[in-house]
PDB file of N, CA and C in Angstrom:
ATOM      1  N   SER Z1467     -38.535   9.610  15.524  1.00 92.00           N
ATOM      2  CA  SER Z1467     -37.872   8.318  15.552  1.00 92.00           C
ATOM      3  C   SER Z1467     -38.705   7.330  16.345  1.00 92.00           C
ATOM      4  N   TRP Z1468     -38.496   6.054  16.070  1.00 96.00           N
ATOM      5  CA  TRP Z1468     -39.218   4.976  16.736  1.00 96.00           C
ATOM      6  C   TRP Z1468     -38.217   3.926  17.204  1.00 96.00           C
ATOM      7  N   ASN Z1469     -38.307   3.570  18.477  1.00 95.00           N
ATOM      8  CA  ASN Z1469     -37.445   2.526  19.028  1.00 95.00           C
ATOM      9  C   ASN Z1469     -38.023   1.167  18.662  1.00 95.00           C
ATOM     10  N   LEU Z1470     -37.222   0.356  18.003  1.00 96.00           N
ATOM     11  CA  LEU Z1470     -37.647  -1.002  17.666  1.00 96.00           C
ATOM     12  C   LEU Z1470     -37.325  -1.960  18.802  1.00 96.00           C
ATOM     13  N   ASP Z1471     -36.248  -1.703  19.497  1.00 93.00           N
ATOM     14  CA  ASP Z1471     -35.896  -2.363  20.751  1.00 93.00           C
ATOM     15  C   ASP Z1471     -34.897  -1.451  21.449  1.00 93.00           C
ATOM     16  N   ASN Z1472     -34.190  -1.965  22.436  1.00 87.00           N
ATOM     17  CA  ASN Z1472     -33.321  -1.069  23.206  1.00 87.00           C
ATOM     18  C   ASN Z1472     -32.069  -0.635  22.449  1.00 87.00           C
ATOM     19  N   GLN Z1473     -31.759  -1.257  21.318  1.00 93.00           N
ATOM     20  CA  GLN Z1473     -30.563  -0.886  20.563  1.00 93.00           C
ATOM     21  C   GLN Z1473     -30.840  -0.459  19.128  1.00 93.00           C
ATOM     22  N   ARG Z1474     -32.041  -0.674  18.618  1.00 96.00           N
ATOM     23  CA  ARG Z1474     -32.334  -0.360  17.224  1.00 96.00           C
ATOM     24  C   ARG Z1474     -33.416   0.706  17.124  1.00 96.00           C
ATOM     25  N   VAL Z1475     -33.159   1.656  16.222  1.00 96.00           N
ATOM     26  CA  VAL Z1475     -34.052   2.801  16.080  1.00 96.00           C
ATOM     27  C   VAL Z1475     -34.345   3.024  14.600  1.00 96.00           C
ATOM     28  N   LEU Z1476     -35.594   3.336  14.285  1.00 97.00           N
ATOM     29  CA  LEU Z1476     -35.998   3.705  12.943  1.00 97.00           C
ATOM     30  C   LEU Z1476     -36.208   5.218  12.919  1.00 97.00           C
ATOM     31  N   LYS Z1477     -35.595   5.877  11.944  1.00 96.00           N
ATOM     32  CA  LYS Z1477     -35.731   7.327  11.805  1.00 96.00           C
ATOM     33  C   LYS Z1477     -35.995   7.677  10.352  1.00 96.00           C
ATOM     34  N   VAL Z1478     -36.746   8.746  10.139  1.00 97.00           N
ATOM     35  CA  VAL Z1478     -36.922   9.319   8.813  1.00 97.00           C
ATOM     36  C   VAL Z1478     -36.021  10.541   8.773  1.00 97.00           C
ATOM     37  N   GLN Z1479     -35.091  10.539   7.812  1.00 94.00           N
ATOM     38  CA  GLN Z1479     -34.092  11.601   7.770  1.00 94.00           C
ATOM     39  C   GLN Z1479     -33.919  12.124   6.356  1.00 94.00           C
ATOM     40  N   SER Z1480     -33.419  13.326   6.270  1.00 94.00           N
ATOM     41  CA  SER Z1480     -33.080  13.924   4.991  1.00 94.00           C
ATOM     42  C   SER Z1480     -31.571  14.085   4.936  1.00 94.00           C
ATOM     43  N   TRP Z1481     -30.982  13.708   3.798  1.00 90.00           N
ATOM     44  CA  TRP Z1481     -29.538  13.826   3.613  1.00 90.00           C
ATOM     45  C   TRP Z1481     -29.263  14.180   2.165  1.00 90.00           C
ATOM     46  N   ARG Z1482     -28.557  15.250   1.962  1.00 93.00           N
ATOM     47  CA  ARG Z1482     -28.239  15.745   0.623  1.00 93.00           C
ATOM     48  C   ARG Z1482     -29.487  15.901  -0.242  1.00 93.00           C
ATOM     49  N   GLY Z1483     -30.540  16.405   0.374  1.00 94.00           N
ATOM     50  CA  GLY Z1483     -31.775  16.674  -0.350  1.00 94.00           C
ATOM     51  C   GLY Z1483     -32.656  15.478  -0.618  1.00 94.00           C
ATOM     52  N   LYS Z1484     -32.282  14.310  -0.097  1.00 95.00           N
ATOM     53  CA  LYS Z1484     -33.080  13.100  -0.294  1.00 95.00           C
ATOM     54  C   LYS Z1484     -33.565  12.586   1.051  1.00 95.00           C
ATOM     55  N   THR Z1485     -34.706  11.938   1.034  1.00 96.00           N
ATOM     56  CA  THR Z1485     -35.300  11.405   2.258  1.00 96.00           C
ATOM     57  C   THR Z1485     -35.019   9.914   2.351  1.00 96.00           C
ATOM     58  N   PHE Z1486     -34.634   9.486   3.543  1.00 97.00           N
ATOM     59  CA  PHE Z1486     -34.317   8.083   3.791  1.00 97.00           C
ATOM     60  C   PHE Z1486     -35.008   7.586   5.045  1.00 97.00           C
ATOM     61  N   ILE Z1487     -35.328   6.305   5.063  1.00 97.00           N
ATOM     62  CA  ILE Z1487     -35.787   5.612   6.256  1.00 97.00           C
ATOM     63  C   ILE Z1487     -34.565   4.850   6.749  1.00 97.00           C
ATOM     64  N   ASP Z1488     -34.091   5.211   7.922  1.00 96.00           N
ATOM     65  CA  ASP Z1488     -32.850   4.673   8.458  1.00 96.00           C
ATOM     66  C   ASP Z1488     -33.167   3.767   9.643  1.00 96.00           C
ATOM     67  N   ILE Z1489     -32.742   2.520   9.570  1.00 97.00           N
ATOM     68  CA  ILE Z1489     -32.873   1.574  10.675  1.00 97.00           C
ATOM     69  C   ILE Z1489     -31.450   1.286  11.129  1.00 97.00           C
ATOM     70  N   ARG Z1490     -31.118   1.710  12.331  1.00 96.00           N
ATOM     71  CA  ARG Z1490     -29.735   1.677  12.773  1.00 96.00           C
ATOM     72  C   ARG Z1490     -29.624   1.120  14.182  1.00 96.00           C
ATOM     73  N   GLU Z1491     -28.503   0.457  14.413  1.00 97.00           N
ATOM     74  CA  GLU Z1491     -28.168  -0.031  15.740  1.00 97.00           C
ATOM     75  C   GLU Z1491     -27.441   1.091  16.480  1.00 97.00           C
ATOM     76  N   TYR Z1492     -27.832   1.328  17.696  1.00 95.00           N
ATOM     77  CA  TYR Z1492     -27.235   2.370  18.527  1.00 95.00           C
ATOM     78  C   TYR Z1492     -26.450   1.747  19.669  1.00 95.00           C
ATOM     79  N   TYR Z1493     -25.506   2.508  20.199  1.00 94.00           N
ATOM     80  CA  TYR Z1493     -24.741   2.071  21.354  1.00 94.00           C
ATOM     81  C   TYR Z1493     -24.657   3.232  22.341  1.00 94.00           C
ATOM     82  N   GLU Z1494     -24.329   2.919  23.569  1.00 93.00           N
ATOM     83  CA  GLU Z1494     -24.257   3.941  24.609  1.00 93.00           C
ATOM     84  C   GLU Z1494     -22.810   4.276  24.910  1.00 93.00           C
ATOM     85  N   LYS Z1495     -22.525   5.577  24.972  1.00 95.00           N
ATOM     86  CA  LYS Z1495     -21.193   6.052  25.322  1.00 95.00           C
ATOM     87  C   LYS Z1495     -21.348   7.327  26.145  1.00 95.00           C
ATOM     88  N   ASP Z1496     -20.754   7.322  27.315  1.00 96.00           N
ATOM     89  CA  ASP Z1496     -20.830   8.470  28.221  1.00 96.00           C
ATOM     90  C   ASP Z1496     -22.270   8.884  28.492  1.00 96.00           C
ATOM     91  N   GLY Z1497     -23.160   7.905  28.618  1.00 93.00           N
ATOM     92  CA  GLY Z1497     -24.556   8.171  28.933  1.00 93.00           C
ATOM     93  C   GLY Z1497     -25.397   8.632  27.752  1.00 93.00           C
ATOM     94  N   LYS Z1498     -24.838   8.642  26.556  1.00 93.00           N
ATOM     95  CA  LYS Z1498     -25.572   9.078  25.372  1.00 93.00           C
ATOM     96  C   LYS Z1498     -25.741   7.915  24.406  1.00 93.00           C
ATOM     97  N   GLN Z1499     -26.881   7.897  23.717  1.00 90.00           N
ATOM     98  CA  GLN Z1499     -27.131   6.903  22.676  1.00 90.00           C
ATOM     99  C   GLN Z1499     -26.578   7.459  21.368  1.00 90.00           C
ATOM    100  N   LEU Z1500     -25.674   6.719  20.750  1.00 93.00           N
ATOM    101  CA  LEU Z1500     -25.035   7.154  19.510  1.00 93.00           C
ATOM    102  C   LEU Z1500     -25.260   6.124  18.411  1.00 93.00           C
ATOM    103  N   PRO Z1501     -25.408   6.580  17.144  1.00 92.00           N
ATOM    104  CA  PRO Z1501     -25.615   5.633  16.042  1.00 92.00           C
ATOM    105  C   PRO Z1501     -24.345   4.862  15.734  1.00 92.00           C
ATOM    106  N   GLY Z1502     -24.503   3.576  15.497  1.00 93.00           N
ATOM    107  CA  GLY Z1502     -23.381   2.726  15.131  1.00 93.00           C
ATOM    108  C   GLY Z1502     -23.278   2.578  13.625  1.00 93.00           C
ATOM    109  N   LYS Z1503     -22.337   1.767  13.185  1.00 93.00           N
ATOM    110  CA  LYS Z1503     -22.132   1.534  11.762  1.00 93.00           C
ATOM    111  C   LYS Z1503     -23.145   0.548  11.189  1.00 93.00           C
ATOM    112  N   LYS Z1504     -23.681  -0.320  12.049  1.00 96.00           N
ATOM    113  CA  LYS Z1504     -24.603  -1.351  11.576  1.00 96.00           C
ATOM    114  C   LYS Z1504     -25.986  -0.749  11.363  1.00 96.00           C
ATOM    115  N   GLY Z1505     -26.492  -0.898  10.166  1.00 96.00           N
ATOM    116  CA  GLY Z1505     -27.819  -0.396   9.869  1.00 96.00           C
ATOM    117  C   GLY Z1505     -28.060  -0.363   8.381  1.00 96.00           C
ATOM    118  N   ILE Z1506     -29.228   0.130   8.022  1.00 97.00           N
ATOM    119  CA  ILE Z1506     -29.607   0.219   6.620  1.00 97.00           C
ATOM    120  C   ILE Z1506     -30.421   1.493   6.413  1.00 97.00           C
ATOM    121  N   SER Z1507     -30.198   2.126   5.276  1.00 96.00           N
ATOM    122  CA  SER Z1507     -30.980   3.290   4.878  1.00 96.00           C
ATOM    123  C   SER Z1507     -31.715   2.941   3.600  1.00 96.00           C
ATOM    124  N   LEU Z1508     -33.015   3.133   3.612  1.00 97.00           N
ATOM    125  CA  LEU Z1508     -33.844   2.833   2.455  1.00 97.00           C
ATOM    126  C   LEU Z1508     -34.375   4.134   1.866  1.00 97.00           C
ATOM    127  N   ASN Z1509     -34.368   4.230   0.530  1.00 96.00           N
ATOM    128  CA  ASN Z1509     -35.025   5.383  -0.079  1.00 96.00           C
ATOM    129  C   ASN Z1509     -36.528   5.105  -0.121  1.00 96.00           C
ATOM    130  N   SER Z1510     -37.316   6.061  -0.579  1.00 95.00           N
ATOM    131  CA  SER Z1510     -38.770   5.896  -0.528  1.00 95.00           C
ATOM    132  C   SER Z1510     -39.253   4.751  -1.411  1.00 95.00           C
ATOM    133  N   THR Z1511     -38.590   4.503  -2.544  1.00 96.00           N
ATOM    134  CA  THR Z1511     -38.970   3.385  -3.410  1.00 96.00           C
ATOM    135  C   THR Z1511     -38.745   2.050  -2.711  1.00 96.00           C
ATOM    136  N   GLN Z1512     -37.584   1.911  -2.077  1.00 97.00           N
ATOM    137  CA  GLN Z1512     -37.279   0.673  -1.344  1.00 97.00           C
ATOM    138  C   GLN Z1512     -38.221   0.494  -0.166  1.00 97.00           C
ATOM    139  N   TRP Z1513     -38.523   1.571   0.541  1.00 97.00           N
ATOM    140  CA  TRP Z1513     -39.439   1.515   1.682  1.00 97.00           C
ATOM    141  C   TRP Z1513     -40.824   1.055   1.227  1.00 97.00           C
ATOM    142  N   ASN Z1514     -41.321   1.608   0.128  1.00 97.00           N
ATOM    143  CA  ASN Z1514     -42.639   1.217  -0.373  1.00 97.00           C
ATOM    144  C   ASN Z1514     -42.651  -0.243  -0.818  1.00 97.00           C
ATOM    145  N   LYS Z1515     -41.560  -0.720  -1.404  1.00 97.00           N
ATOM    146  CA  LYS Z1515     -41.466  -2.131  -1.791  1.00 97.00           C
ATOM    147  C   LYS Z1515     -41.505  -3.009  -0.548  1.00 97.00           C
ATOM    148  N   LEU Z1516     -40.754  -2.620   0.478  1.00 97.00           N
ATOM    149  CA  LEU Z1516     -40.760  -3.382   1.732  1.00 97.00           C
ATOM    150  C   LEU Z1516     -42.167  -3.447   2.317  1.00 97.00           C
ATOM    151  N   LYS Z1517     -42.872  -2.326   2.329  1.00 96.00           N
ATOM    152  CA  LYS Z1517     -44.239  -2.308   2.853  1.00 96.00           C
ATOM    153  C   LYS Z1517     -45.148  -3.221   2.051  1.00 96.00           C
ATOM    154  N   SER Z1518     -44.928  -3.295   0.733  1.00 98.00           N
ATOM    155  CA  SER Z1518     -45.821  -4.089  -0.116  1.00 98.00           C
ATOM    156  C   SER Z1518     -45.642  -5.595   0.072  1.00 98.00           C
ATOM    157  N   ILE Z1519     -44.497  -6.016   0.603  1.00 97.00           N
ATOM    158  CA  ILE Z1519     -44.262  -7.467   0.771  1.00 97.00           C
ATOM    159  C   ILE Z1519     -44.362  -7.925   2.224  1.00 97.00           C
ATOM    160  N   ILE Z1520     -44.803  -7.053   3.112  1.00 96.00           N
ATOM    161  CA  ILE Z1520     -44.904  -7.401   4.539  1.00 96.00           C
ATOM    162  C   ILE Z1520     -45.764  -8.641   4.755  1.00 96.00           C
ATOM    163  N   SER Z1521     -46.900  -8.740   4.079  1.00 97.00           N
ATOM    164  CA  SER Z1521     -47.776  -9.907   4.287  1.00 97.00           C
ATOM    165  C   SER Z1521     -47.077 -11.195   3.849  1.00 97.00           C
ATOM    166  N   GLU Z1522     -46.284 -11.131   2.779  1.00 97.00           N
ATOM    167  CA  GLU Z1522     -45.550 -12.308   2.321  1.00 97.00           C
ATOM    168  C   GLU Z1522     -44.484 -12.717   3.343  1.00 97.00           C
ATOM    169  N   VAL Z1523     -43.827 -11.727   3.931  1.00 96.00           N
ATOM    170  CA  VAL Z1523     -42.824 -12.005   4.956  1.00 96.00           C
ATOM    171  C   VAL Z1523     -43.498 -12.633   6.171  1.00 96.00           C
ATOM    172  N   ASP Z1524     -44.664 -12.083   6.556  1.00 96.00           N
ATOM    173  CA  ASP Z1524     -45.409 -12.662   7.686  1.00 96.00           C
ATOM    174  C   ASP Z1524     -45.773 -14.114   7.420  1.00 96.00           C
ATOM    175  N   GLU Z1525     -46.205 -14.424   6.201  1.00 97.00           N
ATOM    176  CA  GLU Z1525     -46.550 -15.798   5.847  1.00 97.00           C
ATOM    177  C   GLU Z1525     -45.325 -16.707   5.925  1.00 97.00           C
ATOM    178  N   ALA Z1526     -44.181 -16.226   5.464  1.00 97.00           N
ATOM    179  CA  ALA Z1526     -42.948 -17.016   5.534  1.00 97.00           C
ATOM    180  C   ALA Z1526     -42.548 -17.269   6.981  1.00 97.00           C
ATOM    181  N   LEU Z1527     -42.734 -16.285   7.839  1.00 96.00           N
ATOM    182  CA  LEU Z1527     -42.431 -16.466   9.259  1.00 96.00           C
ATOM    183  C   LEU Z1527     -43.315 -17.510   9.904  1.00 96.00           C
ATOM    184  N   GLU Z1528     -44.592 -17.490   9.546  1.00 96.00           N
ATOM    185  CA  GLU Z1528     -45.540 -18.465  10.092  1.00 96.00           C
ATOM    186  C   GLU Z1528     -45.226 -19.877   9.610  1.00 96.00           C
ATOM    187  N   ALA Z1529     -44.680 -19.992   8.406  1.00 96.00           N
ATOM    188  CA  ALA Z1529     -44.385 -21.304   7.828  1.00 96.00           C
ATOM    189  C   ALA Z1529     -43.161 -21.963   8.460  1.00 96.00           C
ATOM    190  N   ILE Z1530     -42.327 -21.170   9.094  1.00 94.00           N
ATOM    191  CA  ILE Z1530     -41.105 -21.716   9.700  1.00 94.00           C
ATOM    192  C   ILE Z1530     -41.397 -22.341  11.043  1.00 94.00           C
TER     193      ILE Z1530
END
């Protein structure tokens, strides 16, 4: 897993025989970090599409 900030974590997980890239918001309870409801799970096709448009997203960010 990779921490994106103090509340958001990216994980590669397998569920029901499929692999997902999960970006989820976490919260703390009783000293433990637990996954919240807010987040997104991408399959490998969606993940590859996201990777392919990163430069376009960067350009849009610079234009703002």
